């Protein structure tokens, strides 16, 4: 007997109720630590997960929705972190005021990197961004009068404000404040990416990803789309780097997240969760961090036989091998990531039927050009090429 899934029309009350349940579940998971008594290291782990999720979210905007391959986002991550560190250490800025500056600097650098890369696609673009990731730690060491060189910048302290009610002298309260900060930045990044994807610009991004030539013929300004999205993606990665440097209380070029390994880590997290998915990077960061932590703690697991524990002790690389094997298995079982697997499984029970064209609800992306639509914003005017004069009717 074949089970037929429940069909729900998009935008119907049942669909909105389903969305509300999902939003409440996510809010419960994110806010539940505040209603429990956690240790400082547990808050620190949650902060690391939120930072990795934001970095992967920024990369997903570039790769998943626009189709531009980047293996250099660790440079933007580090640039945001060092911008915050330099402004705090050298100029005495408050950490909160450095966030918009770090995002702005990374946006400008991202656009400047994206402009010469407009004519590059695929592996050629990935090589350019790979060189950027390789170059960043070397530049940090080169300009040691500004960045501190190999010594880095230390003693970066950001105590919780008085309005939080948290005690700056308590380690658990300080790490709880960093979790609040990382969660807030992740929320900001998610809102920016979601609003961008669900707009005219988002449809232009997808069109560029699927077929650049067809997108240009349809009136999409491909150069503007690629360069602006590259800048926004770099800005979000810079925000993640700013939170990370405060969490670490120091900025050092030896940190793995500022190197090529960090860029690959962001890419792996994005793939685990699912590309071109808003929740994919968040799910991927949580799963990656927990699985990596589990594999590293394997030698201390009491339920393993003593012979296995003795074999694992002193062999740190085995944890990496176990994690790599699990990642390969995941790619076989869920080639579109965990979110894609969950969607495919969920469609067996509940099927959301999209509305016909012209009847999209407020949460769906509007067409690129629609007569009688609201006037486009200046950014949308730049994304959509102006109509040519003297064309055929």
Coordinates of C-alpha atoms in Angstrom, one line a residue:
X1 CA 0.0 0.0 0.0
X2 CA 1.5 3.3 -1.2
X3 CA 1.3 6.2 1.3
X4 CA 0.3 9.5 -0.3
X5 CA 1.8 12.6 1.2
X6 CA -0.3 15.3 2.6
X7 CA -0.6 18.2 0.0
X8 CA -0.4 21.7 1.4
X9 CA -0.8 24.8 -0.9
X10 CA 2.0 27.3 -0.6
X11 CA 0.9 30.4 1.3
X12 CA -2.1 28.6 2.9
X13 CA -2.8 28.7 6.6
X14 CA -1.5 25.2 6.9
X15 CA 1.7 26.2 5.2
X16 CA 2.2 29.2 7.5
X17 CA 1.5 27.0 10.5
X18 CA 4.2 24.5 9.3
X19 CA 6.6 27.4 8.9
X20 CA 5.7 28.7 12.4
X21 CA 6.4 25.2 13.9
X22 CA 9.8 25.1 12.2
X23 CA 10.7 28.7 13.4
X24 CA 9.7 27.8 16.9
X25 CA 11.8 24.7 16.9
X26 CA 14.9 26.6 15.7
X27 CA 14.3 29.3 18.3
X28 CA 14.0 26.7 21.0
X29 CA 17.3 25.1 20.0
X30 CA 19.1 28.5 19.8
X31 CA 17.7 30.0 23.1
X32 CA 17.5 26.8 25.2
X33 CA 21.1 27.3 26.6
X34 CA 20.0 30.5 28.3
X35 CA 17.5 28.5 30.4
X36 CA 20.1 25.9 31.5
X37 CA 23.2 26.1 33.6
X38 CA 26.1 25.6 31.2
X39 CA 29.8 25.7 31.9
X40 CA 32.1 28.3 30.3
X41 CA 33.6 25.7 27.8
X42 CA 30.0 24.7 26.8
X43 CA 29.1 28.3 25.9
X44 CA 32.4 28.5 24.1
X45 CA 31.6 25.5 22.0
X46 CA 28.2 27.1 21.0
X47 CA 29.9 30.3 20.2
X48 CA 32.4 28.5 17.9
X49 CA 29.4 26.8 16.1
X50 CA 27.6 30.1 15.5
X51 CA 30.8 31.7 14.1
X52 CA 31.5 28.8 11.8
X53 CA 27.8 28.8 10.7
X54 CA 28.0 32.5 9.8
X55 CA 31.3 32.0 7.8
X56 CA 29.7 29.1 5.9
X57 CA 26.6 31.1 5.4
X58 CA 28.6 33.8 3.7
X59 CA 30.3 31.3 1.5
X60 CA 27.0 29.6 0.6
X61 CA 25.7 33.0 -0.7
X62 CA 28.6 33.1 -3.1
X63 CA 28.8 29.5 -4.2
X64 CA 25.3 28.0 -3.6
X65 CA 23.2 30.9 -4.9
X66 CA 25.6 32.7 -7.4
X67 CA 27.8 29.8 -8.6
X68 CA 31.2 31.6 -7.9
X69 CA 33.7 29.2 -6.4
X70 CA 35.8 30.7 -3.6
X71 CA 38.5 29.0 -1.6
X72 CA 39.8 32.2 -0.1
X73 CA 37.1 33.2 2.4
X74 CA 39.5 32.6 5.2
X75 CA 41.3 35.8 4.1
X76 CA 38.0 37.8 4.5
X77 CA 37.5 36.0 7.9
X78 CA 40.9 37.1 9.0
X79 CA 40.6 40.6 7.6
X80 CA 37.5 41.2 9.6
X81 CA 39.2 39.8 12.7
X82 CA 42.3 41.9 12.3
X83 CA 40.3 45.1 11.6
X84 CA 38.5 44.6 14.9
X85 CA 41.8 43.8 16.7
X86 CA 43.7 46.8 15.3
X87 CA 40.9 49.3 16.0
X88 CA 40.6 48.0 19.6
X89 CA 44.3 47.7 20.3
X90 CA 45.8 50.6 18.5
X91 CA 43.0 53.2 18.4
X92 CA 41.1 52.2 21.6
X93 CA 37.8 51.6 19.9
X94 CA 35.0 49.7 21.6
X95 CA 34.4 46.3 20.1
X96 CA 30.8 47.0 19.1
X97 CA 31.8 50.0 16.9
X98 CA 34.4 47.9 15.0
X99 CA 31.8 45.5 13.5
X100 CA 30.4 47.8 10.8
X101 CA 33.9 49.0 10.0
X102 CA 35.1 45.4 9.6
X103 CA 32.1 44.6 7.4
X104 CA 32.7 47.7 5.3
X105 CA 36.4 47.0 4.8
X106 CA 35.7 43.4 3.8
X107 CA 32.9 44.5 1.5
X108 CA 35.3 46.9 -0.4
X109 CA 38.1 44.3 -0.6
X110 CA 35.6 41.7 -1.7
X111 CA 34.3 43.9 -4.5
X112 CA 37.9 44.7 -5.6
X113 CA 38.7 41.0 -5.7
X114 CA 35.5 40.3 -7.5
X115 CA 36.0 42.8 -10.3
X116 CA 39.1 41.2 -11.8
X117 CA 37.6 37.8 -11.3
X118 CA 34.5 38.7 -13.5
X119 CA 36.0 36.9 -16.5
X120 CA 37.0 33.9 -14.5
X121 CA 34.8 30.9 -13.8
X122 CA 35.2 27.4 -12.3
X123 CA 38.6 26.2 -11.4
X124 CA 40.3 29.5 -12.6
X125 CA 38.3 31.6 -10.1
X126 CA 39.0 29.0 -7.4
X127 CA 42.8 29.3 -8.0
X128 CA 42.6 33.1 -7.7
X129 CA 40.8 32.9 -4.4
X130 CA 43.2 30.2 -3.3
X131 CA 46.1 32.5 -3.9
X132 CA 44.3 35.1 -1.8
X133 CA 44.0 32.7 1.1
X134 CA 47.7 31.9 0.8
X135 CA 48.7 35.5 0.7
X136 CA 46.8 36.8 3.7
X137 CA 49.0 35.3 6.5
X138 CA 52.1 36.4 4.6
X139 CA 50.8 40.0 4.5
X140 CA 50.0 39.9 8.2
X141 CA 53.6 39.0 9.0
X142 CA 54.9 41.5 6.5
X143 CA 53.1 44.6 7.9
X144 CA 54.1 43.8 11.5
X145 CA 54.0 47.4 12.7
X146 CA 50.3 47.4 12.1
X147 CA 49.3 43.7 12.7
X148 CA 51.9 42.7 15.3
X149 CA 53.5 40.3 12.8
X150 CA 54.0 36.7 14.0
X151 CA 53.4 37.8 17.6
X152 CA 49.9 38.9 16.7
X153 CA 47.6 41.2 18.8
X154 CA 46.7 40.0 22.3
X155 CA 44.7 41.1 25.3
X156 CA 41.5 41.8 23.4
X157 CA 38.8 42.1 26.0
X158 CA 35.1 42.7 25.4
X159 CA 33.2 42.5 28.7
X160 CA 29.5 42.1 28.7
X161 CA 27.6 45.5 28.9
X162 CA 25.9 46.3 32.2
X163 CA 22.4 46.0 30.6
X164 CA 22.9 42.3 30.1
X165 CA 23.1 41.7 33.9
X166 CA 26.2 39.4 33.3
X167 CA 29.2 39.6 35.6
X168 CA 32.4 40.4 33.6
X169 CA 34.5 38.7 36.3
X170 CA 32.7 35.4 35.9
X171 CA 34.1 33.2 33.1
X172 CA 30.7 31.5 32.4
X173 CA 29.0 35.0 32.1
X174 CA 31.7 36.2 29.7
X175 CA 31.4 33.2 27.5
X176 CA 27.6 33.5 27.6
X177 CA 27.9 37.1 26.4
X178 CA 30.0 35.9 23.4
X179 CA 27.4 33.3 22.6
X180 CA 24.8 36.1 22.6
X181 CA 27.0 38.2 20.4
X182 CA 27.7 35.3 17.9
X183 CA 24.0 34.4 17.9
X184 CA 23.0 38.0 17.1
X185 CA 25.5 38.2 14.3
X186 CA 24.3 34.9 12.9
X187 CA 20.8 36.2 13.0
X188 CA 21.8 39.4 11.2
X189 CA 23.6 37.3 8.5
X190 CA 20.7 35.0 8.0
X191 CA 18.3 37.9 7.6
X192 CA 20.5 39.6 5.1
X193 CA 21.0 36.4 3.0
X194 CA 17.4 35.5 3.2
X195 CA 16.1 38.9 2.1
X196 CA 18.7 39.0 -0.7
X197 CA 17.8 35.6 -2.0
X198 CA 14.1 36.2 -1.8
X199 CA 14.3 39.4 -3.8
X200 CA 14.7 40.3 -7.5
X201 CA 18.5 40.3 -6.9
X202 CA 18.2 36.7 -5.6
X203 CA 16.5 35.6 -8.9
X204 CA 19.2 37.4 -10.8
X205 CA 21.9 35.5 -8.7
X206 CA 20.3 32.1 -9.5
X207 CA 20.0 33.0 -13.1
X208 CA 23.7 33.9 -13.2
X209 CA 24.5 30.6 -11.5
X210 CA 22.5 28.5 -13.8
X211 CA 23.4 30.1 -17.1
X212 CA 25.3 33.3 -17.4
X213 CA 24.6 33.9 -21.0
X214 CA 20.9 33.4 -20.7
X215 CA 20.9 35.7 -17.6
X216 CA 22.6 38.5 -19.6
X217 CA 20.1 38.1 -22.4
X218 CA 17.2 38.3 -19.9
X219 CA 18.5 41.7 -18.8
X220 CA 20.6 40.8 -15.8
X221 CA 23.8 42.9 -15.3
X222 CA 26.1 40.0 -14.6
X223 CA 29.1 42.1 -13.6
X224 CA 27.2 44.0 -11.0
X225 CA 25.6 40.8 -9.6
X226 CA 28.9 39.0 -9.3
X227 CA 30.9 41.8 -7.8
X228 CA 28.2 43.0 -5.3
X229 CA 27.5 39.5 -4.1
X230 CA 31.2 38.9 -3.7
X231 CA 31.4 42.0 -1.5
X232 CA 28.4 41.1 0.6
X233 CA 29.7 37.6 1.1
X234 CA 33.1 39.0 2.2
X235 CA 31.4 41.4 4.6
X236 CA 29.5 38.5 6.3
X237 CA 32.7 36.5 6.6
X238 CA 34.4 39.6 8.1
X239 CA 31.7 39.8 10.8
X240 CA 32.3 36.2 11.7
X241 CA 36.0 36.9 11.9
X242 CA 35.4 39.9 14.2
X243 CA 33.4 37.7 16.7
X244 CA 36.0 35.0 16.4
X245 CA 38.9 37.3 17.4
X246 CA 37.0 38.5 20.4
X247 CA 36.2 35.0 21.4
X248 CA 39.9 34.1 21.1
X249 CA 41.0 37.4 22.8
X250 CA 43.8 37.6 20.2
X251 CA 44.6 37.8 16.5
X252 CA 47.5 35.6 15.3
X253 CA 48.4 34.6 11.7
X254 CA 49.1 31.1 12.9
X255 CA 45.4 30.5 13.6
X256 CA 44.2 27.8 11.2
X257 CA 41.0 29.6 10.4
X258 CA 43.0 32.4 8.8
X259 CA 44.8 30.0 6.4
X260 CA 43.7 27.8 3.5
X261 CA 42.6 25.1 6.0
X262 CA 40.0 27.6 7.3
X263 CA 38.7 28.2 3.8
X264 CA 38.4 24.5 3.2
X265 CA 36.7 24.1 6.6
X266 CA 34.0 26.6 5.7
X267 CA 33.5 24.8 2.4
X268 CA 33.2 21.4 4.1
X269 CA 30.6 22.8 6.5
X270 CA 28.6 24.3 3.7
X271 CA 28.6 21.0 1.8
X272 CA 27.6 19.0 4.9
X273 CA 24.6 21.1 5.5
X274 CA 23.6 21.6 1.9
X275 CA 24.4 24.2 -0.7
X276 CA 21.8 26.7 -1.9
X277 CA 20.0 26.3 1.4
X278 CA 19.5 28.9 4.0
X279 CA 19.6 26.5 6.9
X280 CA 22.3 24.3 5.4
X281 CA 25.4 26.2 6.8
X282 CA 23.8 26.3 10.3
X283 CA 23.0 22.6 10.3
X284 CA 26.4 21.8 8.8
X285 CA 28.3 23.8 11.4
X286 CA 26.5 22.1 14.3
X287 CA 27.0 18.6 12.8
X288 CA 30.6 19.2 11.8
X289 CA 31.6 20.6 15.2
X290 CA 29.9 17.8 17.2
X291 CA 31.2 15.0 15.0
X292 CA 34.7 16.4 15.0
X293 CA 34.6 16.7 18.8
X294 CA 33.3 13.1 19.1
X295 CA 36.0 11.6 16.9
X296 CA 38.8 13.5 18.8
X297 CA 37.4 12.2 22.1
X298 CA 37.2 8.6 20.9
X299 CA 40.3 7.4 22.9
X300 CA 38.5 8.4 26.1
X301 CA 35.2 6.6 25.4
X302 CA 34.6 4.0 28.2
X303 CA 32.3 1.9 26.1
X304 CA 35.1 1.1 23.6
X305 CA 37.1 -2.1 24.3
X306 CA 40.4 -1.6 26.1
X307 CA 42.4 -2.8 23.0
X308 CA 40.7 -0.2 20.8
X309 CA 41.4 2.6 23.4
X310 CA 45.0 1.6 23.6
X311 CA 45.3 1.7 19.8
X312 CA 43.7 5.1 19.5
X313 CA 45.8 6.8 22.2
X314 CA 48.6 8.8 20.8
X315 CA 47.3 8.7 17.3
X316 CA 45.6 12.0 16.8
X317 CA 45.5 11.6 13.0
X318 CA 43.1 8.7 13.4
X319 CA 40.3 11.1 14.5
X320 CA 40.8 13.0 11.2
X321 CA 40.6 9.7 9.3
X322 CA 37.4 8.7 11.0
X323 CA 35.9 12.1 10.3
X324 CA 36.9 11.9 6.6
X325 CA 35.4 8.4 6.3
X326 CA 32.1 9.7 7.8
X327 CA 32.1 12.7 5.4
X328 CA 32.6 10.4 2.4
X329 CA 29.7 8.2 3.7
X330 CA 27.5 11.3 4.1
X331 CA 28.2 12.3 0.5
X332 CA 27.0 9.0 -0.7
X333 CA 23.9 9.0 1.4
X334 CA 23.1 12.7 1.1
X335 CA 24.8 14.3 -1.9
X336 CA 22.7 17.5 -1.4
X337 CA 23.6 17.8 2.3
X338 CA 21.7 17.0 5.4
X339 CA 19.0 19.7 4.7
X340 CA 18.5 18.2 1.2
X341 CA 18.2 14.7 2.7
X342 CA 15.6 16.0 5.3
X343 CA 13.6 17.7 2.6
X344 CA 13.6 14.6 0.4
X345 CA 12.5 12.5 3.4
X346 CA 9.9 15.1 4.5
X347 CA 8.2 15.1 1.0
X348 CA 7.1 11.6 1.6
X349 CA 4.8 12.8 4.3
X350 CA 4.1 16.5 3.5
X351 CA 4.2 18.0 0.0
X352 CA 4.1 21.8 -0.4
X353 CA 2.5 22.6 -3.7
X354 CA 3.9 25.9 -5.2
X355 CA 1.5 28.6 -6.3
X356 CA 1.2 29.1 -10.0
X357 CA 3.2 32.0 -11.5
X358 CA 1.7 35.4 -10.8
X359 CA 0.2 34.2 -7.5
X360 CA 3.4 34.3 -5.3
X361 CA 3.0 35.1 -1.7
X362 CA 4.9 37.8 0.1
X363 CA 7.7 35.3 1.2
X364 CA 8.5 34.2 -2.4
X365 CA 10.9 35.9 -4.8
X366 CA 9.3 38.3 -7.2
X367 CA 9.9 38.1 -10.9
X368 CA 12.8 40.0 -12.4
X369 CA 10.5 42.3 -14.3
X370 CA 6.8 42.5 -13.8
X371 CA 4.5 45.3 -15.2
X372 CA 2.9 47.4 -12.5
X373 CA 5.3 46.1 -9.8
X374 CA 6.7 48.4 -7.1
X375 CA 9.6 50.6 -8.3
X376 CA 13.0 48.8 -7.9
X377 CA 15.6 50.0 -5.5
X378 CA 18.8 51.6 -6.8
X379 CA 20.7 48.3 -6.3
X380 CA 18.0 46.4 -8.2
X381 CA 18.2 49.1 -11.0
X382 CA 22.0 48.3 -11.2
X383 CA 21.4 44.6 -11.3
X384 CA 18.8 44.8 -14.1
X385 CA 20.3 46.2 -17.2
X386 CA 18.4 49.1 -18.7
X387 CA 16.4 48.3 -21.9
X388 CA 18.3 49.0 -25.2
X389 CA 17.0 51.8 -27.4
X390 CA 15.9 51.3 -30.9
X391 CA 15.3 47.6 -30.5
X392 CA 12.8 45.6 -32.4
X393 CA 9.2 45.9 -31.1

